[in-house]
mmCIF file of C-alpha atoms in Angstrom:
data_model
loop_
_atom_site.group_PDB
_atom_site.id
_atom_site.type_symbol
_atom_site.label_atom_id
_atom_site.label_comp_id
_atom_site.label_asym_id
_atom_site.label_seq_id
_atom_site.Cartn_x
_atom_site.Cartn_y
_atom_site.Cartn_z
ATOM 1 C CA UNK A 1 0.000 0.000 0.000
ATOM 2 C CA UNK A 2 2.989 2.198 0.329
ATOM 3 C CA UNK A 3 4.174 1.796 -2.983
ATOM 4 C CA UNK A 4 0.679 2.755 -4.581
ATOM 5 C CA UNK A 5 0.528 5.793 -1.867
ATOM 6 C CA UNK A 6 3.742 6.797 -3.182
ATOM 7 C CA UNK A 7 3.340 6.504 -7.226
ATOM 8 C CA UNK A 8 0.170 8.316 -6.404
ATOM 9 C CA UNK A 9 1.353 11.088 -4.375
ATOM 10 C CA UNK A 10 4.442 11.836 -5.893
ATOM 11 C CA UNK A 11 5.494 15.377 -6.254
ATOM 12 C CA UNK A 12 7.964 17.954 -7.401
ATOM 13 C CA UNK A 13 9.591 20.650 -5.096
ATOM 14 C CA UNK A 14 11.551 23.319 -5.534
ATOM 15 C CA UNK A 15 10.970 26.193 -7.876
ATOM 16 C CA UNK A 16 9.121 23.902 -10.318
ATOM 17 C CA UNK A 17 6.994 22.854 -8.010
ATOM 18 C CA UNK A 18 5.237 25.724 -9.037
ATOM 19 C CA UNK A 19 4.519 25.501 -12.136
ATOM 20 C CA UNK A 20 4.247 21.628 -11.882
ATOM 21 C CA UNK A 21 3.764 20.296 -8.780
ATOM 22 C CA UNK A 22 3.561 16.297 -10.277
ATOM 23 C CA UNK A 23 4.734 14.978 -13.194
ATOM 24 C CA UNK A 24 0.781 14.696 -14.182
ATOM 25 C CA UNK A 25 1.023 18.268 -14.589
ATOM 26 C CA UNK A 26 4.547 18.357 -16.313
ATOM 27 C CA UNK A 27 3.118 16.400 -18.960
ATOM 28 C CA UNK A 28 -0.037 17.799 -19.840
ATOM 29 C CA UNK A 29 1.900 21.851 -19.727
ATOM 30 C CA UNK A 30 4.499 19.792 -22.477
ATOM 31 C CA UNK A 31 1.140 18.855 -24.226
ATOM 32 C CA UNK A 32 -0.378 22.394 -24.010
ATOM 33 C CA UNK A 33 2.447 23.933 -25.244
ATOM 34 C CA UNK A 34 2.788 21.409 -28.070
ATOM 35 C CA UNK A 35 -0.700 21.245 -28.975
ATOM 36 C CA UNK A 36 0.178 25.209 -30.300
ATOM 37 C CA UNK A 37 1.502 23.671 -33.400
ATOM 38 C CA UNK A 38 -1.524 21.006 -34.639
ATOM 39 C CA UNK A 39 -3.654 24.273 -34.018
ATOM 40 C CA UNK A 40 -1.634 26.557 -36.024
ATOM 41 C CA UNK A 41 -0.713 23.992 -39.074
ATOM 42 C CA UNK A 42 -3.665 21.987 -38.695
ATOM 43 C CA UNK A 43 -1.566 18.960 -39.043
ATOM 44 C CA UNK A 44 -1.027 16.381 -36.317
ATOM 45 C CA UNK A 45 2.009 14.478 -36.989
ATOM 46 C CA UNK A 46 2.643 11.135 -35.037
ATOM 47 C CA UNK A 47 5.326 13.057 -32.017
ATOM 48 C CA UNK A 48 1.901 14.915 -30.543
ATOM 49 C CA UNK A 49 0.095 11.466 -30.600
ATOM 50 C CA UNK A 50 2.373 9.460 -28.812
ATOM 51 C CA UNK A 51 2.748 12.491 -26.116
ATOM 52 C CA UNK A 52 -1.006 11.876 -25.944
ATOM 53 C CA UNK A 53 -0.672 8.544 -25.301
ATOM 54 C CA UNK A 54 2.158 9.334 -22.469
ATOM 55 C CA UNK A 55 -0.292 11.564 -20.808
ATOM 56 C CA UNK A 56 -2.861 9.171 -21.457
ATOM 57 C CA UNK A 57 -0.226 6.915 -19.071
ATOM 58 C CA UNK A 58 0.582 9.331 -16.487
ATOM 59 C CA UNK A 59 -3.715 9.983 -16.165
ATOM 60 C CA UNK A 60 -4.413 6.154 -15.609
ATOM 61 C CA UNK A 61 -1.450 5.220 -13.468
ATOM 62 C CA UNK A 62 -2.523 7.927 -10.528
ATOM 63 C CA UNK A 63 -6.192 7.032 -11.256
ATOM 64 C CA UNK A 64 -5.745 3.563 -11.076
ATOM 65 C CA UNK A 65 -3.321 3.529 -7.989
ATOM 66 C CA UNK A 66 -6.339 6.404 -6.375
ATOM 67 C CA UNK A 67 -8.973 3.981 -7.141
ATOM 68 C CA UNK A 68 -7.028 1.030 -5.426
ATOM 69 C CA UNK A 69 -5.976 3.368 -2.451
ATOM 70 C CA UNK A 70 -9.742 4.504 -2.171
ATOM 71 C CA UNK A 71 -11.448 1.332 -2.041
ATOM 72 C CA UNK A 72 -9.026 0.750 1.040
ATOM 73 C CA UNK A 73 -10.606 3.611 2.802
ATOM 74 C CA UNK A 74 -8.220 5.799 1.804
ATOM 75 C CA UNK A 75 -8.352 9.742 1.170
ATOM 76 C CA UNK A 76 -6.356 12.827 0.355
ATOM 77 C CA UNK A 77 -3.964 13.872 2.325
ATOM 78 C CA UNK A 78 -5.377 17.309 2.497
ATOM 79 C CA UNK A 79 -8.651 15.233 3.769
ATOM 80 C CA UNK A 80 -7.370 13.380 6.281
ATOM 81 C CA UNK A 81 -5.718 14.290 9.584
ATOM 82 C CA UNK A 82 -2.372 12.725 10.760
ATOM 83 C CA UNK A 83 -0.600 13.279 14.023
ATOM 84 C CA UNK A 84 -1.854 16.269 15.834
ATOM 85 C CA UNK A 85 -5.056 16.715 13.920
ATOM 86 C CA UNK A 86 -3.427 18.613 11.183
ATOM 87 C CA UNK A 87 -2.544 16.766 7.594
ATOM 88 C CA UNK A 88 0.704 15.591 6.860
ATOM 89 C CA UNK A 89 1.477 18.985 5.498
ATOM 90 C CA UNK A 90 0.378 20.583 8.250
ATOM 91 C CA UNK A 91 -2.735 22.093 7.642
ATOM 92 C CA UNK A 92 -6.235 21.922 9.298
ATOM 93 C CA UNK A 93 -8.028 18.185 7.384
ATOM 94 C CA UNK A 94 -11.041 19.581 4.857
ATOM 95 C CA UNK A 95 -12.743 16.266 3.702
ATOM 96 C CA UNK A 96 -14.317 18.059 0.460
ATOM 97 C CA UNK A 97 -11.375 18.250 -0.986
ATOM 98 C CA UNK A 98 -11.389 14.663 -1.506
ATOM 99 C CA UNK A 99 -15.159 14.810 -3.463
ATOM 100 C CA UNK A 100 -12.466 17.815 -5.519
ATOM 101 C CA UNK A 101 -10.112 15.436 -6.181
ATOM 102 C CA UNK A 102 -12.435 13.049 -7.646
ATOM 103 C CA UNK A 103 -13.991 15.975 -9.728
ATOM 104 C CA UNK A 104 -10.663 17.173 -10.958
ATOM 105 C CA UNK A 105 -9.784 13.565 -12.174
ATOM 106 C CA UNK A 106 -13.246 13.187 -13.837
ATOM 107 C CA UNK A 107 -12.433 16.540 -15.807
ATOM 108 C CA UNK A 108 -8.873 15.197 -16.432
ATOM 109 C CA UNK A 109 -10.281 11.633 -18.172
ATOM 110 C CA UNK A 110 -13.381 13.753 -20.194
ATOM 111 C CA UNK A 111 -10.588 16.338 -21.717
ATOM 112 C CA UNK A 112 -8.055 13.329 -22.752
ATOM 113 C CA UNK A 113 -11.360 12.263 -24.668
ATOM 114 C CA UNK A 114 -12.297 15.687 -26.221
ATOM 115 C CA UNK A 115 -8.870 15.853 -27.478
ATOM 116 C CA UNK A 116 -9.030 11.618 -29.061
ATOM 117 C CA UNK A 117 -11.978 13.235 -30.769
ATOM 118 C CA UNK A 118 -10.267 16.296 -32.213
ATOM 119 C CA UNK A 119 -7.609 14.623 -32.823
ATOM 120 C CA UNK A 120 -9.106 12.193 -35.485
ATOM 121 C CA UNK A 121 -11.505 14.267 -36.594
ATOM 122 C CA UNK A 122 -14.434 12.502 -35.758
ATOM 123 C CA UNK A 123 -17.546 14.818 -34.791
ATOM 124 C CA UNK A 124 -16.071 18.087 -35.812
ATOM 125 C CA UNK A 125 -14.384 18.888 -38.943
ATOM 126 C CA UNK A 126 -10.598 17.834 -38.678
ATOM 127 C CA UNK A 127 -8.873 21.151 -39.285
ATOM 128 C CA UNK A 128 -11.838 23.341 -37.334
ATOM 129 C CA UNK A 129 -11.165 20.694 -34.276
ATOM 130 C CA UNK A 130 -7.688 21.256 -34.318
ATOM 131 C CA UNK A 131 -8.154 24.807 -33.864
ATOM 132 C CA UNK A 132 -9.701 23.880 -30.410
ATOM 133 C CA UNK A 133 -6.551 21.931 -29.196
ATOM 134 C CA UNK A 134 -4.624 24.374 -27.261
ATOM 135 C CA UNK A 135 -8.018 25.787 -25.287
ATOM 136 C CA UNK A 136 -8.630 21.896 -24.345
ATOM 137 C CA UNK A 137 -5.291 20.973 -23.517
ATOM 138 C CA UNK A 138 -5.141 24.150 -21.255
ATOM 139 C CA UNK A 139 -7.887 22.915 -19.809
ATOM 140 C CA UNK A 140 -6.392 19.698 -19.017
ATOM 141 C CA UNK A 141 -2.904 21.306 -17.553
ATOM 142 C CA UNK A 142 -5.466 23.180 -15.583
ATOM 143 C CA UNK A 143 -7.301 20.752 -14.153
ATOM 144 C CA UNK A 144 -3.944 18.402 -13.711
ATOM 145 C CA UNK A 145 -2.510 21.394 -11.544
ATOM 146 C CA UNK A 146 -5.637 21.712 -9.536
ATOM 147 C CA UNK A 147 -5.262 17.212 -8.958
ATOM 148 C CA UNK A 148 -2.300 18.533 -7.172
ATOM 149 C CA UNK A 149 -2.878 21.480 -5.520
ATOM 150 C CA UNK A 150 -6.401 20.296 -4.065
ATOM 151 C CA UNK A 151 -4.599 17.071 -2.493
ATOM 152 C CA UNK A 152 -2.252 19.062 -0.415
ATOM 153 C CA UNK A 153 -3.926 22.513 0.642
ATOM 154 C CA UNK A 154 -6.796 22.670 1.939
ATOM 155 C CA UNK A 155 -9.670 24.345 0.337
ATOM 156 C CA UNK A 156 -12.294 27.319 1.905
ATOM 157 C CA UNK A 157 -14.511 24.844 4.569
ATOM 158 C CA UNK A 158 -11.454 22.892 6.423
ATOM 159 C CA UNK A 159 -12.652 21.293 9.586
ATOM 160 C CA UNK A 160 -16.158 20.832 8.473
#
């Protein structure tokens, strides 16, 4: 269980911390920045699909590991009091952020599939889709920053 806590929670600090506090949100800023290109050219070329498919990776592995670590009563750290009633980062425990969490990675999973559907063109025309890459993938660095940031600080109801 340590191992899964650990893939899950893993984080960056120092002064990239923030910009990208996990590697989650590393990889979806590399895909915003990226997606800037498709949009312009309205041309995907097979180097932004296989970063999709990396940050389709680095979605699943914490969501997978969260899922596992949740239905063994788990929650996030910004959630749950440790030693001394504050969380492990010292802060007073606000369970909503946890019902956040899960709302964040719901976001994160529906944007990966707005952009599978831009990307091939399927309900939108290819080259007006494309157009609509960087907003989405924004979006998504957005939302992966906000994963983060709502499992460690606690949000505007702690203690309640």
């Amino acid at each position: 269980m340590e191992l899964l806590q650990a893939v899950h929670g893993y984080q960056f600090f120092g002064a990239w911390a923030k910009l990208t506090p996990t590697p989650y949100a590393m990889v979806t800023l590399v895909l915003f920045i990226w997606s800037i290109a498709p949009a312009l050219k309205g041309v995907v070329r097979s180097g932004f699909t296989f970063w999709l498919r990396i940050t389709w990776f680095f979605t699943l592995l914490p969501a997978v590991t969260g899922i596992i670590l949740a239905l063994s009563g788990r929650a996030v750290p910004s959630a749950t009091a440790a030693a001394g009633g504050l969380t492990k980062y010292g802060f007073e425990p606000d369970p909503s952020r946890n019902w956040e969490h899960w709302m964040y990675s719901a976001f994160a999973l529906l944007s990966l599939y707005v952009l599978e559907v831009l990307v091939r063109g399927k309900l939108i025309e290819h080259k007006t889709g494309l157009r609509f890459l960087p907003v989405v993938t924004l979006f998504l660095y957005g939302v992966a920053y906000m994963v983060g940031r709502v499992a460690v600080l606690p949000g505007s109801t702690p203690g309640t």
